[in-house]
PDB file of C-alpha atoms in Angstrom:
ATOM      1  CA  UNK A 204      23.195   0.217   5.198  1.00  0.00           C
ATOM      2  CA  UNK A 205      20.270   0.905   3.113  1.00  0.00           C
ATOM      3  CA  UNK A 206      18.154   1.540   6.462  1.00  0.00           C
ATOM      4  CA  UNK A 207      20.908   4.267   7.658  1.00  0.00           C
ATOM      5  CA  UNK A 208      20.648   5.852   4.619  1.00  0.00           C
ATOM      6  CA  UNK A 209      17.019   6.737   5.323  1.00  0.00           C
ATOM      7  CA  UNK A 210      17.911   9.235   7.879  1.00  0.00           C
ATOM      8  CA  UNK A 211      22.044   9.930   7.121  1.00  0.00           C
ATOM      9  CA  UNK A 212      24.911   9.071   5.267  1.00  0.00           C
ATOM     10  CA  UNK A 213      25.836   9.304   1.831  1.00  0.00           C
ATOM     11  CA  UNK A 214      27.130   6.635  -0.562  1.00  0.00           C
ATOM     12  CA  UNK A 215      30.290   7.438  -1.957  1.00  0.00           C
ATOM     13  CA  UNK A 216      29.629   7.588  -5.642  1.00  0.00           C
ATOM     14  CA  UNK A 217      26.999  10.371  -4.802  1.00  0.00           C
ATOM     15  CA  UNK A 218      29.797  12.446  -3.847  1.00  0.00           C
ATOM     16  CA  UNK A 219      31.779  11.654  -6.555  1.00  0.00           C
ATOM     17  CA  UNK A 220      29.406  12.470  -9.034  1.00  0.00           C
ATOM     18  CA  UNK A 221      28.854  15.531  -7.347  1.00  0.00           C
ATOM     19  CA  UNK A 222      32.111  16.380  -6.982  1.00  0.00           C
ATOM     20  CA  UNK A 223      32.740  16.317 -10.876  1.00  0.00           C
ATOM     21  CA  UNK A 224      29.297  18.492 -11.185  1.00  0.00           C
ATOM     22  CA  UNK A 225      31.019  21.102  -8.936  1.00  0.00           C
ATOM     23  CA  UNK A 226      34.628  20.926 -10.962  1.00  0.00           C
ATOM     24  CA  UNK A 227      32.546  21.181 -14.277  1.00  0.00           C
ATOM     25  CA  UNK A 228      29.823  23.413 -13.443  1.00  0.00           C
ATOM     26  CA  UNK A 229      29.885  27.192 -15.105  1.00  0.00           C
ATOM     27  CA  UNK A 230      29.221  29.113 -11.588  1.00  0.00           C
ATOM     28  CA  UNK A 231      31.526  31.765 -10.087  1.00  0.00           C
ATOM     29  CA  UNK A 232      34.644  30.114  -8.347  1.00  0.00           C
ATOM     30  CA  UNK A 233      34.960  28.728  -4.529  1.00  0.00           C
ATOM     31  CA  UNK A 234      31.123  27.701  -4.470  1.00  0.00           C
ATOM     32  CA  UNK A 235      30.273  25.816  -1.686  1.00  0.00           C
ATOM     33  CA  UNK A 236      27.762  22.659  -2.345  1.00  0.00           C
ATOM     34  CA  UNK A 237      25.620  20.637  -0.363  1.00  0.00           C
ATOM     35  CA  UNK A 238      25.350  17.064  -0.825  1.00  0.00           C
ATOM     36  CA  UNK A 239      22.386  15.098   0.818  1.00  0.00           C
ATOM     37  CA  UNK A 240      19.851  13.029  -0.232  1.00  0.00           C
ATOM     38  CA  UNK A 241      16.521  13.449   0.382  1.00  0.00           C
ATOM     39  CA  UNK A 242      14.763  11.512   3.125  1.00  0.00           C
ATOM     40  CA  UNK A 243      11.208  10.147   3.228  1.00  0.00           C
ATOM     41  CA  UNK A 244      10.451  11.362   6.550  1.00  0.00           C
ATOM     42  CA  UNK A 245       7.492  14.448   7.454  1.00  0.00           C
ATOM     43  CA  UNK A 246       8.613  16.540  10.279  1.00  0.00           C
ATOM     44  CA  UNK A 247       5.233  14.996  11.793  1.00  0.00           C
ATOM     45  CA  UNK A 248       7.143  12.061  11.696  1.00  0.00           C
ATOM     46  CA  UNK A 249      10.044  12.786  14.600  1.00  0.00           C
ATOM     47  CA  UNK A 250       8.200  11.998  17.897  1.00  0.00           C
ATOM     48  CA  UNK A 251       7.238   8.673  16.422  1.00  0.00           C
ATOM     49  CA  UNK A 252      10.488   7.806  15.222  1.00  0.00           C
ATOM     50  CA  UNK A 253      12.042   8.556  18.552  1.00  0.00           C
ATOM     51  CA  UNK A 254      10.285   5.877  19.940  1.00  0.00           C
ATOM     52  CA  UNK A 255       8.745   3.572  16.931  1.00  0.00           C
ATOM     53  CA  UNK A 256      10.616   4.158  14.122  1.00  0.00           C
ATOM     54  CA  UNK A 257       9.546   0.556  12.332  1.00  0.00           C
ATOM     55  CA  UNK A 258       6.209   2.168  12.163  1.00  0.00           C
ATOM     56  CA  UNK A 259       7.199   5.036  10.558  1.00  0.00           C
ATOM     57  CA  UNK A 260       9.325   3.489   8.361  1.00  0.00           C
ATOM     58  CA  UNK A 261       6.705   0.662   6.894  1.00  0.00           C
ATOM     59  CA  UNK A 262       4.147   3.926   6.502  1.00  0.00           C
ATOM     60  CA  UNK A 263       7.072   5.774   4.688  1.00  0.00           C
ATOM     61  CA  UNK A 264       9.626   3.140   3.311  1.00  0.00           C
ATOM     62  CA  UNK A 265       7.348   0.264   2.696  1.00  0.00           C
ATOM     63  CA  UNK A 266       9.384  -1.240   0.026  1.00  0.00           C
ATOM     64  CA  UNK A 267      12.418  -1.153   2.356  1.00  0.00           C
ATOM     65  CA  UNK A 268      10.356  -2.594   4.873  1.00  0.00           C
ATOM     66  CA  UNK A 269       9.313  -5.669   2.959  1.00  0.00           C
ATOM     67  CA  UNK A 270      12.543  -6.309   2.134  1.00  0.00           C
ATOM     68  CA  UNK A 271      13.741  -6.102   5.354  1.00  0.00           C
ATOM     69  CA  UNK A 272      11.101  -8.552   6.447  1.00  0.00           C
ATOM     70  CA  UNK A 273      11.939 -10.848   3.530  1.00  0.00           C
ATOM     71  CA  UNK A 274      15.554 -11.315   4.714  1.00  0.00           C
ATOM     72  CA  UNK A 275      14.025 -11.558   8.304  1.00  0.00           C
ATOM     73  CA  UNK A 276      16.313  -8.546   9.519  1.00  0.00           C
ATOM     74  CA  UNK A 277      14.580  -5.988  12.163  1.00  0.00           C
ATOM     75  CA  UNK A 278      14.179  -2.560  11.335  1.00  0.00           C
ATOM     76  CA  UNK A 279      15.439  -0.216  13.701  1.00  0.00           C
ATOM     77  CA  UNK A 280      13.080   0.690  16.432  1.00  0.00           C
ATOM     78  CA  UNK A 281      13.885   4.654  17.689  1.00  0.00           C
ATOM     79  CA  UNK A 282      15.935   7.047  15.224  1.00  0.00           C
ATOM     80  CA  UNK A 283      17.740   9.547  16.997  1.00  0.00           C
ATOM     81  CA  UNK A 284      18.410  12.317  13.861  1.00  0.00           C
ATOM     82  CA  UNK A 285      17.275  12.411  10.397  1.00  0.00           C
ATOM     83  CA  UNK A 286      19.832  14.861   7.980  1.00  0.00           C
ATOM     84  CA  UNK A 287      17.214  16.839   5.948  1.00  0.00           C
ATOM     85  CA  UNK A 288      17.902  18.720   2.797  1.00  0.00           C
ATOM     86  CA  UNK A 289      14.869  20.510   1.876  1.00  0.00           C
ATOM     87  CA  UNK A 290      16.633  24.024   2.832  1.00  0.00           C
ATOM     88  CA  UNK A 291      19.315  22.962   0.297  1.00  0.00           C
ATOM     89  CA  UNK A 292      17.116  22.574  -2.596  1.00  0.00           C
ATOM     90  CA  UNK A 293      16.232  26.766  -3.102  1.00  0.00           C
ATOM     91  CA  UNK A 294      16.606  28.772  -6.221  1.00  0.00           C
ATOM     92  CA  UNK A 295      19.354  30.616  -4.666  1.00  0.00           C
ATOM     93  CA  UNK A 296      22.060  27.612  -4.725  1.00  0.00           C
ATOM     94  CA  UNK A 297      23.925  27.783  -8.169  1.00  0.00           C
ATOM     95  CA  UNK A 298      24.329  24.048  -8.267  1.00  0.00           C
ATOM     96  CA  UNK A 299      21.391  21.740  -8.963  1.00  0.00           C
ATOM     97  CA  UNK A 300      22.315  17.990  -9.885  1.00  0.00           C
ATOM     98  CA  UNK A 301      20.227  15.403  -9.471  1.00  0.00           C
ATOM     99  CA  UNK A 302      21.046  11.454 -10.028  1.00  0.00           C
TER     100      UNK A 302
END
């Protein structure tokens, strides 16, 4: 899981903390949030992860790559998609939480 949450997903106590930072926040009602983790990936990055994503990965994740290789488990070798949120993170949303 740790791998798929390079490029998507979210672990569910992410969205419960931000959950309670939307119910408790002071902003005008019926705001609408984004929650996404950043990703380590460069845009320069996608046509190598298309077709050698372990690459990429060791360059970009090398702790997650070691570790990988320490349980002996393959990292995955073409990544479709990444879910980016560096449009997210402008002055112009109300909410900014961080963990």
């Amino acid at each position: 899981m740790a791998a798929y949450r390079l490029h998507r997903g979210v672990d569910i106590r992410d969205v419960a903390d931000a959950h309670t930072a939307a119910l408790t926040n002071s902003g005008d009602p019926f705001q609408r949030h984004i929650i996404s983790a950043t990703t380590p990936f460069e845009p320069e990055d996608c046509a190598s992860l298309a077709t050698d994503a372990a690459s990429v990965t060791r360059l970009r994740a090398p702790a997650l790559a070691a570790e990988f290789d320490r349980r002996k488990w393959p990292l995955s070798q073409k990544i479709d998609r990444i879910y980016a949120s560096i449009l997210a993170d402008t002055p112009q949303l109300a909410l900014s939480f961080r963990l």
